[in-house]
Short mmCIF file of C-alpha atoms and ligand atoms in Angstrom, two decimals:
data_model
loop_
_atom_site.label_atom_id
_atom_site.label_comp_id
_atom_site.label_asym_id
_atom_site.label_seq_id
_atom_site.Cartn_x
_atom_site.Cartn_y
_atom_site.Cartn_z
CA MET N 1 -3.57 8.93 -32.58
CA SER N 2 -0.07 7.71 -31.80
CA GLN N 3 1.98 6.14 -34.55
CA ALA N 4 2.26 3.03 -32.39
CA LEU N 5 -1.48 2.50 -32.31
CA LYS N 6 -1.73 3.03 -36.07
CA THR N 7 0.81 0.28 -36.55
CA ALA N 8 -0.65 -2.11 -34.03
CA SER N 9 -4.23 -1.79 -35.15
CA ALA N 10 -3.20 -2.49 -38.76
CA GLY N 11 -6.00 -0.82 -40.61
CA ARG N 12 -8.58 -0.99 -37.82
CA LEU N 13 -8.19 2.63 -36.78
CA LEU N 14 -10.36 4.14 -34.10
CA SER N 15 -13.19 6.16 -35.54
CA ASP N 16 -12.76 8.54 -32.58
CA PRO N 17 -9.01 8.96 -31.91
CA GLY N 18 -9.87 11.22 -28.95
CA LEU N 19 -10.60 8.06 -26.97
CA LEU N 20 -6.95 7.12 -26.96
CA ARG N 21 -5.90 9.01 -23.84
CA THR N 22 -2.33 8.52 -22.65
CA GLN N 23 -2.16 11.14 -19.89
CA ALA N 24 -3.51 10.89 -16.36
CA CYS N 25 -6.85 12.46 -15.47
CA ILE N 26 -6.69 14.60 -12.32
CA ASP N 27 -9.32 17.16 -11.37
CA GLY N 28 -10.73 17.12 -14.88
CA GLU N 29 -7.34 17.89 -16.48
CA TRP N 30 -5.26 15.55 -18.63
CA ILE N 31 -1.74 15.72 -17.25
CA ASP N 32 1.74 14.24 -17.66
CA ALA N 33 3.79 12.85 -14.80
CA ASP N 34 5.59 15.58 -12.83
CA ASP N 35 8.92 14.24 -14.02
CA GLY N 36 7.62 13.65 -17.54
CA SER N 37 8.22 9.91 -17.36
CA THR N 38 6.12 7.41 -19.28
CA PHE N 39 5.76 3.65 -19.56
CA ARG N 40 4.97 1.45 -22.52
CA VAL N 41 1.80 -0.49 -23.10
CA LEU N 42 2.56 -3.58 -25.16
CA ASN N 43 0.22 -5.66 -27.29
CA PRO N 44 0.46 -9.19 -25.81
CA ALA N 45 -0.25 -10.77 -29.20
CA ASN N 46 2.71 -9.25 -31.06
CA HIS N 47 4.67 -7.14 -28.51
CA GLU N 48 4.17 -3.93 -30.49
CA VAL N 49 4.04 -0.72 -28.49
CA VAL N 50 0.39 0.33 -28.33
CA ALA N 51 1.08 3.60 -26.50
CA GLU N 52 3.33 5.43 -24.05
CA VAL N 53 1.41 6.41 -20.94
CA ALA N 54 2.12 8.94 -18.16
CA ASN N 55 3.90 7.25 -15.26
CA LEU N 56 2.62 8.89 -12.08
CA GLY N 57 4.09 8.83 -8.60
CA GLY N 58 3.06 9.63 -5.04
CA ALA N 59 2.86 13.43 -5.43
CA GLU N 60 0.41 13.30 -8.34
CA THR N 61 -1.62 10.65 -6.50
CA ARG N 62 -1.92 12.97 -3.49
CA ARG N 63 -3.17 15.74 -5.78
CA ALA N 64 -5.74 13.35 -7.24
CA ILE N 65 -6.94 12.48 -3.72
CA ASP N 66 -7.17 16.18 -2.81
CA ALA N 67 -9.16 16.84 -5.99
CA ALA N 68 -11.52 13.98 -5.14
CA GLU N 69 -11.99 15.36 -1.63
CA ALA N 70 -12.73 18.86 -2.93
CA ALA N 71 -15.22 17.63 -5.51
CA ARG N 72 -17.22 15.15 -3.47
CA HIS N 73 -19.27 17.54 -1.31
CA ALA N 74 -21.03 19.33 -4.17
CA TRP N 75 -21.64 16.00 -5.91
CA ALA N 76 -23.16 14.41 -2.80
CA ALA N 77 -25.34 17.49 -2.36
CA ARG N 78 -26.90 17.01 -5.79
CA SER N 79 -30.12 15.06 -6.00
CA ALA N 80 -29.88 11.34 -6.71
CA PHE N 81 -31.83 12.03 -9.89
CA GLU N 82 -29.14 14.44 -11.16
CA ARG N 83 -26.35 11.98 -10.40
CA SER N 84 -28.35 9.26 -12.09
CA ALA N 85 -28.74 11.35 -15.26
CA VAL N 86 -24.98 11.84 -15.57
CA LEU N 87 -24.34 8.12 -15.12
CA ARG N 88 -27.01 7.27 -17.68
CA LYS N 89 -25.34 9.59 -20.19
CA TRP N 90 -22.00 7.89 -19.48
CA HIS N 91 -23.62 4.50 -20.10
CA GLU N 92 -25.03 5.72 -23.44
CA LEU N 93 -21.68 7.12 -24.56
CA ILE N 94 -19.94 3.85 -23.76
CA LEU N 95 -22.49 1.90 -25.79
CA GLY N 96 -22.14 4.45 -28.59
CA ASN N 97 -18.40 3.76 -28.75
CA VAL N 98 -18.30 -0.01 -28.28
CA GLU N 99 -16.20 -0.68 -31.35
CA ASP N 100 -13.43 1.79 -30.53
CA LEU N 101 -13.36 0.76 -26.88
CA ALA N 102 -13.19 -2.91 -27.90
CA ILE N 103 -10.27 -2.25 -30.26
CA ILE N 104 -8.36 -0.43 -27.51
CA MET N 105 -9.04 -3.32 -25.13
CA THR N 106 -7.99 -6.05 -27.54
CA LEU N 107 -4.79 -4.20 -28.42
CA GLU N 108 -3.68 -3.81 -24.83
CA GLN N 109 -5.22 -6.89 -23.19
CA GLY N 110 -5.19 -9.51 -25.93
CA LYS N 111 -8.74 -10.86 -25.56
CA VAL N 112 -10.55 -11.43 -28.84
CA LEU N 113 -12.67 -8.60 -30.22
CA ALA N 114 -15.93 -10.44 -29.54
CA GLU N 115 -15.01 -10.76 -25.87
CA SER N 116 -13.90 -7.12 -25.73
CA ARG N 117 -17.23 -5.99 -27.16
CA GLY N 118 -18.93 -8.19 -24.57
CA GLU N 119 -16.90 -6.64 -21.78
CA ILE N 120 -17.75 -3.10 -22.88
CA ALA N 121 -21.48 -3.95 -22.84
CA TYR N 122 -20.96 -5.63 -19.44
CA ALA N 123 -19.19 -2.50 -18.12
CA ALA N 124 -21.97 -0.26 -19.43
CA SER N 125 -24.60 -2.45 -17.76
CA PHE N 126 -23.11 -1.69 -14.31
CA ILE N 127 -23.32 2.02 -15.01
CA GLU N 128 -26.93 1.77 -16.13
CA TRP N 129 -27.81 -0.42 -13.14
CA PHE N 130 -26.25 1.93 -10.57
CA ALA N 131 -27.73 4.99 -12.30
CA GLU N 132 -31.07 3.43 -11.32
CA GLU N 133 -29.92 2.33 -7.87
CA ALA N 134 -28.91 5.94 -7.10
CA LYS N 135 -32.64 6.65 -6.69
CA ARG N 136 -33.19 3.74 -4.31
CA ILE N 137 -30.95 4.58 -1.36
CA TYR N 138 -33.52 4.50 1.42
CA GLY N 139 -33.37 5.52 5.07
CA GLU N 140 -35.51 4.10 7.87
CA ILE N 141 -37.40 5.18 10.98
CA LEU N 142 -37.03 2.49 13.63
CA PRO N 143 -39.58 1.83 16.39
CA GLN N 144 -38.54 2.61 19.99
CA PRO N 145 -40.22 2.62 23.42
CA GLN N 146 -40.04 6.40 24.03
CA THR N 147 -42.86 8.41 22.40
CA ASP N 148 -41.10 11.81 22.55
CA ARG N 149 -38.41 10.93 20.03
CA ARG N 150 -37.82 9.22 16.73
CA GLY N 151 -34.86 7.10 15.70
CA ILE N 152 -33.97 7.88 12.12
CA VAL N 153 -31.40 6.02 10.07
CA ILE N 154 -29.91 7.71 7.03
CA ARG N 155 -27.40 6.42 4.48
CA GLN N 156 -24.52 8.66 3.41
CA PRO N 157 -21.64 8.32 0.95
CA VAL N 158 -18.38 7.10 2.53
CA GLY N 159 -16.38 9.87 0.82
CA VAL N 160 -13.25 9.53 -1.28
CA CYS N 161 -12.86 5.98 -2.59
CA ALA N 162 -9.81 4.38 -4.16
CA ALA N 163 -10.03 1.63 -6.76
CA ILE N 164 -7.20 -0.65 -7.82
CA THR N 165 -8.21 -2.76 -10.78
CA PRO N 166 -6.76 -5.74 -12.70
CA TRP N 167 -5.69 -6.17 -16.32
CA ASN N 168 -8.06 -9.04 -17.13
CA PHE N 169 -11.21 -6.85 -17.22
CA PRO N 170 -9.83 -3.35 -17.77
CA SER N 171 -13.21 -1.62 -18.25
CA ALA N 172 -15.73 -3.73 -16.34
CA MET N 173 -13.77 -3.67 -13.08
CA LEU N 174 -13.67 0.12 -13.14
CA ALA N 175 -17.37 0.31 -13.96
CA ARG N 176 -18.50 -1.90 -11.13
CA LYS N 177 -16.54 0.14 -8.60
CA ALA N 178 -16.93 3.68 -9.97
CA ALA N 179 -20.63 3.43 -10.84
CA PRO N 180 -21.93 2.59 -7.34
CA ALA N 181 -19.46 5.05 -5.77
CA LEU N 182 -20.56 7.94 -8.00
CA ALA N 183 -24.23 6.92 -7.81
CA VAL N 184 -24.37 7.37 -4.03
CA GLY N 185 -22.29 10.57 -3.97
CA CYS N 186 -18.69 9.42 -3.47
CA SER N 187 -15.67 10.46 -5.53
CA MET N 188 -12.93 8.17 -6.76
CA VAL N 189 -9.23 7.86 -7.50
CA ALA N 190 -8.65 4.82 -9.69
CA LYS N 191 -5.34 3.13 -10.45
CA PRO N 192 -5.45 1.05 -13.62
CA PRO N 193 -3.03 -1.86 -14.10
CA HIS N 194 0.14 -0.86 -15.98
CA GLU N 195 -0.52 -3.58 -18.58
CA THR N 196 -3.91 -2.13 -19.60
CA PRO N 197 -4.38 1.53 -18.62
CA LEU N 198 -5.86 2.71 -21.93
CA SER N 199 -9.32 1.21 -21.44
CA MET N 200 -9.81 2.99 -18.13
CA LEU N 201 -8.50 6.27 -19.52
CA ALA N 202 -10.97 5.99 -22.42
CA MET N 203 -13.78 5.36 -19.93
CA ALA N 204 -12.72 8.48 -18.00
CA GLU N 205 -12.76 10.51 -21.23
CA LEU N 206 -16.35 9.39 -21.84
CA ALA N 207 -17.30 10.19 -18.22
CA GLN N 208 -16.09 13.75 -18.80
CA ARG N 209 -18.06 13.98 -22.04
CA ALA N 210 -21.11 12.76 -20.10
CA GLY N 211 -20.79 15.81 -17.84
CA LEU N 212 -19.23 14.23 -14.77
CA PRO N 213 -17.80 17.21 -12.85
CA ALA N 214 -14.03 17.58 -12.47
CA GLY N 215 -12.36 15.72 -9.61
CA LEU N 216 -14.96 12.97 -9.22
CA LEU N 217 -13.20 10.31 -11.29
CA ASN N 218 -9.43 10.66 -11.25
CA VAL N 219 -7.26 8.10 -13.04
CA VAL N 220 -3.62 7.64 -12.00
CA PRO N 221 -1.76 5.34 -14.40
CA THR N 222 1.62 4.15 -13.17
CA GLU N 223 4.24 1.50 -13.50
CA ALA N 224 5.21 2.20 -9.88
CA SER N 225 2.20 0.32 -8.52
CA ARG N 226 3.67 -0.01 -5.05
CA VAL N 227 4.25 3.73 -4.63
CA VAL N 228 0.79 4.73 -5.83
CA GLY N 229 -0.85 1.82 -3.98
CA GLU N 230 0.81 2.83 -0.71
CA GLU N 231 -0.41 6.40 -1.07
CA LEU N 232 -3.97 5.26 -1.77
CA CYS N 233 -3.89 2.89 1.22
CA SER N 234 -2.24 5.19 3.75
CA ASN N 235 -3.73 8.59 2.88
CA PRO N 236 -6.32 9.39 5.58
CA THR N 237 -8.53 11.31 3.13
CA VAL N 238 -9.28 8.05 1.30
CA ARG N 239 -12.05 6.36 3.27
CA LYS N 240 -12.45 3.21 1.25
CA LEU N 241 -10.45 0.91 -1.01
CA SER N 242 -11.96 -1.45 -3.53
CA PHE N 243 -9.45 -3.90 -4.98
CA THR N 244 -9.74 -6.66 -7.54
CA GLY N 245 -6.68 -8.85 -7.94
CA SER N 246 -4.73 -11.63 -6.30
CA THR N 247 -5.20 -12.78 -2.71
CA ALA N 248 -1.51 -12.16 -2.02
CA VAL N 249 -1.73 -8.49 -3.03
CA GLY N 250 -5.12 -8.14 -1.32
CA LYS N 251 -3.52 -9.14 1.98
CA ILE N 252 -0.74 -6.56 1.57
CA LEU N 253 -3.23 -3.79 0.77
CA THR N 254 -5.42 -4.80 3.71
CA LYS N 255 -2.42 -4.40 6.04
CA GLN N 256 -1.57 -1.03 4.48
CA CYS N 257 -5.14 0.18 4.99
CA ALA N 258 -5.20 -0.87 8.64
CA GLY N 259 -3.40 2.31 9.75
CA THR N 260 -6.37 4.44 8.70
CA LEU N 261 -9.03 1.73 9.17
CA LYS N 262 -10.45 2.12 5.67
CA ARG N 263 -13.54 0.33 4.49
CA LEU N 264 -12.47 -2.53 2.22
CA SER N 265 -13.96 -4.39 -0.72
CA MET N 266 -11.69 -7.22 -1.82
CA GLU N 267 -12.40 -9.34 -4.86
CA LEU N 268 -9.51 -11.78 -4.81
CA GLY N 269 -8.33 -15.08 -6.21
CA GLY N 270 -10.40 -18.21 -6.74
CA ASN N 271 -10.06 -21.94 -7.20
CA ALA N 272 -13.44 -22.66 -8.76
CA PRO N 273 -14.61 -26.26 -8.88
CA ALA N 274 -17.03 -27.43 -11.56
CA ILE N 275 -18.70 -30.59 -10.26
CA VAL N 276 -20.23 -32.79 -12.96
CA PHE N 277 -22.52 -35.54 -11.64
CA ASP N 278 -23.40 -38.68 -13.59
CA ASP N 279 -27.01 -37.50 -14.10
CA ALA N 280 -25.91 -34.26 -15.84
CA ASP N 281 -26.58 -33.40 -19.47
CA LEU N 282 -22.97 -34.01 -20.55
CA GLU N 283 -23.05 -31.92 -23.70
CA GLN N 284 -24.50 -28.98 -21.79
CA ALA N 285 -21.94 -29.51 -19.01
CA ALA N 286 -18.96 -29.68 -21.39
CA THR N 287 -20.08 -26.55 -23.25
CA GLY N 288 -20.68 -24.61 -20.04
CA VAL N 289 -17.48 -25.76 -18.35
CA ALA N 290 -15.41 -24.97 -21.46
CA LEU N 291 -16.84 -21.45 -21.59
CA ALA N 292 -16.03 -20.84 -17.95
CA LYS N 293 -12.59 -22.44 -18.23
CA TYR N 294 -11.27 -20.89 -21.44
CA ARG N 295 -13.03 -17.47 -21.44
CA ASN N 296 -10.40 -14.73 -21.74
CA SER N 297 -7.86 -17.56 -22.23
CA GLY N 298 -8.48 -18.75 -18.69
CA GLN N 299 -7.71 -15.39 -17.14
CA THR N 300 -10.72 -14.61 -14.96
CA CYS N 301 -11.05 -14.98 -11.19
CA ILE N 302 -14.14 -17.11 -11.70
CA CYS N 303 -12.67 -19.40 -14.35
CA VAL N 304 -13.19 -23.08 -13.62
CA ASN N 305 -9.93 -24.19 -12.01
CA ARG N 306 -10.73 -27.82 -11.14
CA ILE N 307 -13.21 -29.97 -13.04
CA LEU N 308 -14.53 -32.70 -10.73
CA VAL N 309 -16.27 -35.48 -12.67
CA GLN N 310 -18.08 -38.53 -11.29
CA GLU N 311 -16.01 -41.60 -12.18
CA SER N 312 -18.73 -43.46 -14.15
CA ILE N 313 -18.91 -40.66 -16.76
CA TYR N 314 -15.29 -39.48 -16.65
CA ASP N 315 -14.18 -40.72 -20.08
CA GLU N 316 -17.39 -39.61 -21.75
CA PHE N 317 -17.04 -36.10 -20.28
CA VAL N 318 -13.39 -35.84 -21.37
CA ASP N 319 -14.46 -36.72 -24.94
CA GLU N 320 -17.19 -34.05 -24.89
CA LEU N 321 -14.77 -31.40 -23.61
CA LYS N 322 -12.19 -32.37 -26.24
CA LYS N 323 -14.82 -31.83 -28.95
CA VAL N 324 -15.41 -28.26 -27.74
CA VAL N 325 -11.70 -27.47 -27.37
CA GLY N 326 -11.11 -28.86 -30.87
CA THR N 327 -13.15 -25.98 -32.33
CA TYR N 328 -10.88 -23.27 -30.82
CA ARG N 329 -8.49 -21.15 -32.84
CA ILE N 330 -5.71 -19.28 -31.02
CA GLY N 331 -4.16 -16.08 -32.34
CA ASP N 332 -4.24 -12.29 -32.39
CA GLY N 333 -7.57 -11.14 -30.96
CA MET N 334 -7.90 -8.52 -33.72
CA ASP N 335 -8.51 -11.36 -36.19
CA GLU N 336 -12.27 -12.03 -36.06
CA SER N 337 -11.78 -15.74 -36.82
CA VAL N 338 -9.68 -16.24 -33.68
CA THR N 339 -11.51 -17.58 -30.60
CA HIS N 340 -8.76 -17.29 -27.97
CA GLY N 341 -6.01 -14.70 -27.58
CA PRO N 342 -2.65 -14.74 -25.81
CA VAL N 343 -2.06 -14.66 -22.06
CA ILE N 344 -1.04 -11.28 -20.73
CA THR N 345 2.73 -11.69 -20.28
CA ARG N 346 5.54 -14.14 -20.86
CA GLU N 347 5.87 -14.39 -17.07
CA ALA N 348 2.23 -15.49 -16.87
CA LEU N 349 2.89 -18.13 -19.53
CA GLU N 350 5.89 -19.46 -17.59
CA GLY N 351 3.80 -19.68 -14.40
CA ILE N 352 1.14 -21.72 -16.20
CA ARG N 353 3.79 -23.95 -17.75
CA GLU N 354 5.27 -24.66 -14.28
CA LEU N 355 1.87 -25.87 -13.06
CA VAL N 356 1.46 -28.15 -16.09
CA ASP N 357 5.02 -29.50 -15.74
CA ASP N 358 4.41 -30.22 -12.06
CA ALA N 359 1.23 -32.16 -12.92
CA ILE N 360 2.96 -34.14 -15.68
CA GLU N 361 5.92 -34.98 -13.44
CA ARG N 362 3.47 -36.39 -10.89
CA GLY N 363 1.65 -38.54 -13.45
CA ALA N 364 -0.88 -36.36 -15.28
CA THR N 365 -1.51 -37.00 -18.98
CA VAL N 366 -2.25 -34.40 -21.64
CA ALA N 367 -5.59 -35.18 -23.35
CA ALA N 368 -5.58 -32.05 -25.53
CA GLY N 369 -3.28 -29.13 -26.24
CA GLY N 370 -0.25 -28.82 -24.01
CA ALA N 371 1.87 -26.60 -26.27
CA PHE N 372 3.42 -23.33 -25.11
CA GLY N 373 4.68 -20.64 -27.49
CA GLU N 374 8.46 -20.44 -27.85
CA GLY N 375 10.70 -17.38 -27.53
CA ASP N 376 8.72 -14.37 -26.36
CA SER N 377 5.32 -15.74 -27.48
CA HIS N 378 2.38 -15.37 -25.08
CA PHE N 379 0.29 -18.15 -26.62
CA VAL N 380 -0.80 -21.21 -24.63
CA GLU N 381 -2.74 -23.95 -26.33
CA PRO N 382 -6.07 -24.73 -24.64
CA THR N 383 -5.13 -27.80 -22.64
CA ILE N 384 -6.89 -30.70 -20.88
CA LEU N 385 -5.09 -32.70 -18.19
CA CYS N 386 -6.30 -36.16 -17.09
CA ASN N 387 -5.05 -38.55 -14.39
CA VAL N 388 -4.70 -35.63 -12.03
CA SER N 389 -4.73 -35.82 -8.22
CA ASP N 390 -5.02 -33.52 -5.23
CA ASP N 391 -1.25 -33.57 -4.52
CA MET N 392 -0.62 -31.63 -7.74
CA ARG N 393 -0.30 -27.84 -7.76
CA VAL N 394 -3.22 -27.55 -10.20
CA PHE N 395 -5.54 -28.73 -7.42
CA GLY N 396 -4.62 -26.04 -4.92
CA GLU N 397 -3.41 -23.07 -6.97
CA GLU N 398 -5.18 -20.66 -9.27
CA ILE N 399 -4.04 -21.57 -12.81
CA PHE N 400 -5.13 -18.31 -14.52
CA GLY N 401 -4.58 -19.81 -17.95
CA PRO N 402 -6.29 -22.13 -20.46
CA VAL N 403 -5.51 -25.40 -18.69
CA ALA N 404 -8.29 -27.72 -17.49
CA PRO N 405 -7.37 -30.49 -15.02
CA ILE N 406 -10.14 -33.12 -14.73
CA PHE N 407 -10.32 -34.93 -11.38
CA LYS N 408 -12.44 -38.00 -10.51
CA PHE N 409 -14.81 -38.41 -7.57
CA GLY N 410 -17.08 -41.21 -6.39
CA THR N 411 -19.88 -39.89 -4.18
CA GLU N 412 -21.68 -36.59 -3.62
CA GLU N 413 -20.00 -36.26 -0.20
CA GLU N 414 -16.59 -36.76 -1.76
CA ALA N 415 -17.31 -34.12 -4.41
CA ILE N 416 -18.36 -31.60 -1.75
CA ALA N 417 -15.25 -32.34 0.34
CA MET N 418 -12.98 -31.92 -2.70
CA ALA N 419 -14.72 -28.67 -3.71
CA ASN N 420 -14.26 -27.24 -0.21
CA ASP N 421 -10.64 -28.37 0.14
CA THR N 422 -9.20 -24.92 -0.61
CA GLU N 423 -8.63 -21.61 1.14
CA PHE N 424 -10.53 -19.87 -1.68
CA GLY N 425 -14.30 -19.37 -1.98
CA LEU N 426 -15.23 -17.25 -5.00
CA ALA N 427 -17.18 -19.05 -7.76
CA SER N 428 -18.25 -22.68 -8.10
CA TYR N 429 -20.34 -24.66 -10.59
CA VAL N 430 -22.48 -27.79 -10.38
CA TYR N 431 -24.01 -29.89 -13.16
CA THR N 432 -26.82 -32.28 -12.21
CA ARG N 433 -30.45 -32.85 -13.20
CA ASP N 434 -31.45 -33.91 -9.69
CA GLN N 435 -33.33 -31.02 -8.02
CA GLY N 436 -32.59 -32.24 -4.50
CA ARG N 437 -28.90 -32.48 -5.27
CA CYS N 438 -28.92 -28.96 -6.77
CA TRP N 439 -30.01 -27.56 -3.40
CA ARG N 440 -27.91 -29.87 -1.22
CA VAL N 441 -24.68 -29.19 -3.07
CA ALA N 442 -25.28 -25.47 -3.61
CA GLU N 443 -25.81 -25.09 0.14
CA ALA N 444 -22.91 -27.32 1.18
CA ILE N 445 -20.13 -25.82 -0.90
CA GLU N 446 -18.36 -22.85 0.64
CA TYR N 447 -18.39 -20.24 -2.12
CA GLY N 448 -19.79 -16.76 -2.63
CA MET N 449 -21.34 -17.79 -5.96
CA VAL N 450 -22.71 -21.10 -7.26
CA GLY N 451 -23.76 -21.68 -10.86
CA VAL N 452 -26.09 -24.68 -11.13
CA ASN N 453 -26.27 -25.99 -14.71
CA GLU N 454 -24.95 -22.58 -15.78
CA THR N 455 -21.50 -21.04 -15.84
CA MET N 456 -22.18 -17.55 -17.22
CA ILE N 457 -23.12 -16.16 -13.82
CA SER N 458 -21.63 -12.65 -13.87
CA SER N 459 -23.97 -9.70 -14.31
CA ALA N 460 -24.72 -6.25 -12.98
CA TYR N 461 -27.91 -7.55 -11.36
CA PHE N 462 -26.50 -10.13 -8.95
CA PRO N 463 -23.96 -9.89 -6.10
CA PHE N 464 -20.46 -10.84 -7.23
CA GLY N 465 -17.95 -11.70 -4.53
CA GLY N 466 -16.26 -14.34 -2.46
CA ILE N 467 -15.79 -15.75 1.02
CA LYS N 468 -12.75 -17.18 2.84
CA GLU N 469 -9.53 -15.90 1.20
CA SER N 470 -11.39 -14.86 -1.94
CA GLY N 471 -12.31 -11.59 -0.27
CA GLN N 472 -15.12 -9.56 1.17
CA GLY N 473 -17.85 -7.23 -0.09
CA ARG N 474 -20.15 -7.62 -3.07
CA GLU N 475 -20.22 -5.87 -6.44
CA GLY N 476 -23.33 -5.54 -8.60
CA SER N 477 -27.04 -5.70 -7.66
CA HIS N 478 -28.56 -3.67 -4.81
CA PHE N 479 -25.87 -5.15 -2.54
CA GLY N 480 -23.26 -3.34 -4.65
CA VAL N 481 -24.05 0.09 -3.20
CA GLU N 482 -23.72 -1.06 0.41
CA ASP N 483 -19.92 -0.91 0.38
CA TYR N 484 -20.06 2.78 -0.56
CA LEU N 485 -22.56 3.85 2.12
CA GLU N 486 -22.24 4.72 5.79
CA THR N 487 -25.18 4.19 8.14
CA LYS N 488 -25.96 7.18 10.37
CA TYR N 489 -28.42 7.13 13.29
CA VAL N 490 -30.13 10.42 14.13
CA CYS N 491 -32.07 10.57 17.40
CA LEU N 492 -34.70 13.27 17.01
CA GLY N 493 -35.85 14.14 20.50
CA GLY N 494 -38.06 16.77 22.20
CA LEU N 495 -41.18 15.68 20.36
CA GLY N 496 -43.37 15.37 23.51
CA ALA N 497 -46.39 17.66 23.85
C1 SIN T 501 -12.91 -11.26 -12.56
O1 SIN T 501 -12.29 -12.15 -13.09
O2 SIN T 501 -12.44 -10.65 -11.60
C2 SIN T 501 -14.27 -10.83 -13.02
C3 SIN T 501 -14.97 -11.83 -13.80
C4 SIN T 501 -16.37 -11.42 -14.15
O3 SIN T 501 -16.85 -10.35 -13.78
O4 SIN T 501 -17.03 -12.22 -14.80
#
């Protein structure tokens, strides 16, 4: 274990130091960058160096792609049952190492240990799910008018897949891309974010221990994201890219992939509304909305971004939300009594502060929180903004921090119009006890996911994804394998007597 990690973890040492991998994983080997360069991973809670990680470039990325290409044929030729067994072993090893993996995640990402443990279990659940789905990739025989032939449809792996993942869910986002890819017989080259590469490297270490053959899961950490990203997007051997991150970067990657017409899965930004009607259970609504707003200190793509509350219950709802926020304790996620950790970087903090300042300048009032750490601190107090309006940046932009603007609406139609007044369409939430309204609103709002009287909607068993500028493709559930499969039609003729 590096000295840096010993210092940062302050007595909470990993029980298996072998999980702290700082080199890249290419073709089953742990390697340094060709030029020996490294980059630092910093703990967002205290700025200590957690580790120095290999800083790869284009040449190493090309070798990773070549290794993935060489390895994929033998893997695809194995039975689905064999692939499933390897994935199941990987799932078991992850669950057997939850504590160490959670410590690594909290040190590099900042989320509190309880959330890190939750994310590890969430990541493992995708691997278990797709280990089962591997056995359920069915073909079809389609009816046709001619009796001397049969039209057969088979499903085949797309080939080498690239994954570019974000820092907010360093393990789960790898799992929900790599597990379906490997389950159906693809191979993968994954680029972790430079802020949080250690979680993915630890997952790759466990995949190796589970018996995943060399070359199937290659991990290319880098600080030169553009160089590695361009290679992954332009290399013709890569047949598919799955990206989770901002809409702005998703658009750039989509353009870069156009030259080789790659298959794309894009899980991009959101601007989730939570609509609270006057017939809702307000305590339940405030608890659910707070969870979805402040989880991971507001840094998830499906975090509530705009709370829309019917005017007759506005003040009552604000009071309920304040009660929940009043129970929070901000600090270093390694401290078990802390409920909310720092945001990822100082730059992120400044971006959130600009949105709050803009709202206040235009007339918003701070009902709770509102403080930002000084100096190089990454801490933002969980904040509630009232008297907000749709001309403020917090209405149209993704906040990605623990700030909750609460807007007023009058009628159901107005709420639907406000919810849809955005280019994004990822997650949305509705609180009402009226069954008819549940259906009407869920069908009328333009989002890939709708939580009705529930905000914890993510799981391995349901399709996660967005519409409009929130992306394309679905992750999780039986839909999650579709993006990794090609459809091939075989016409089997000459069957006449
Ligand atoms: C994300 O923020 O991209 C993922 C959130 C989740 O899976 O719940």
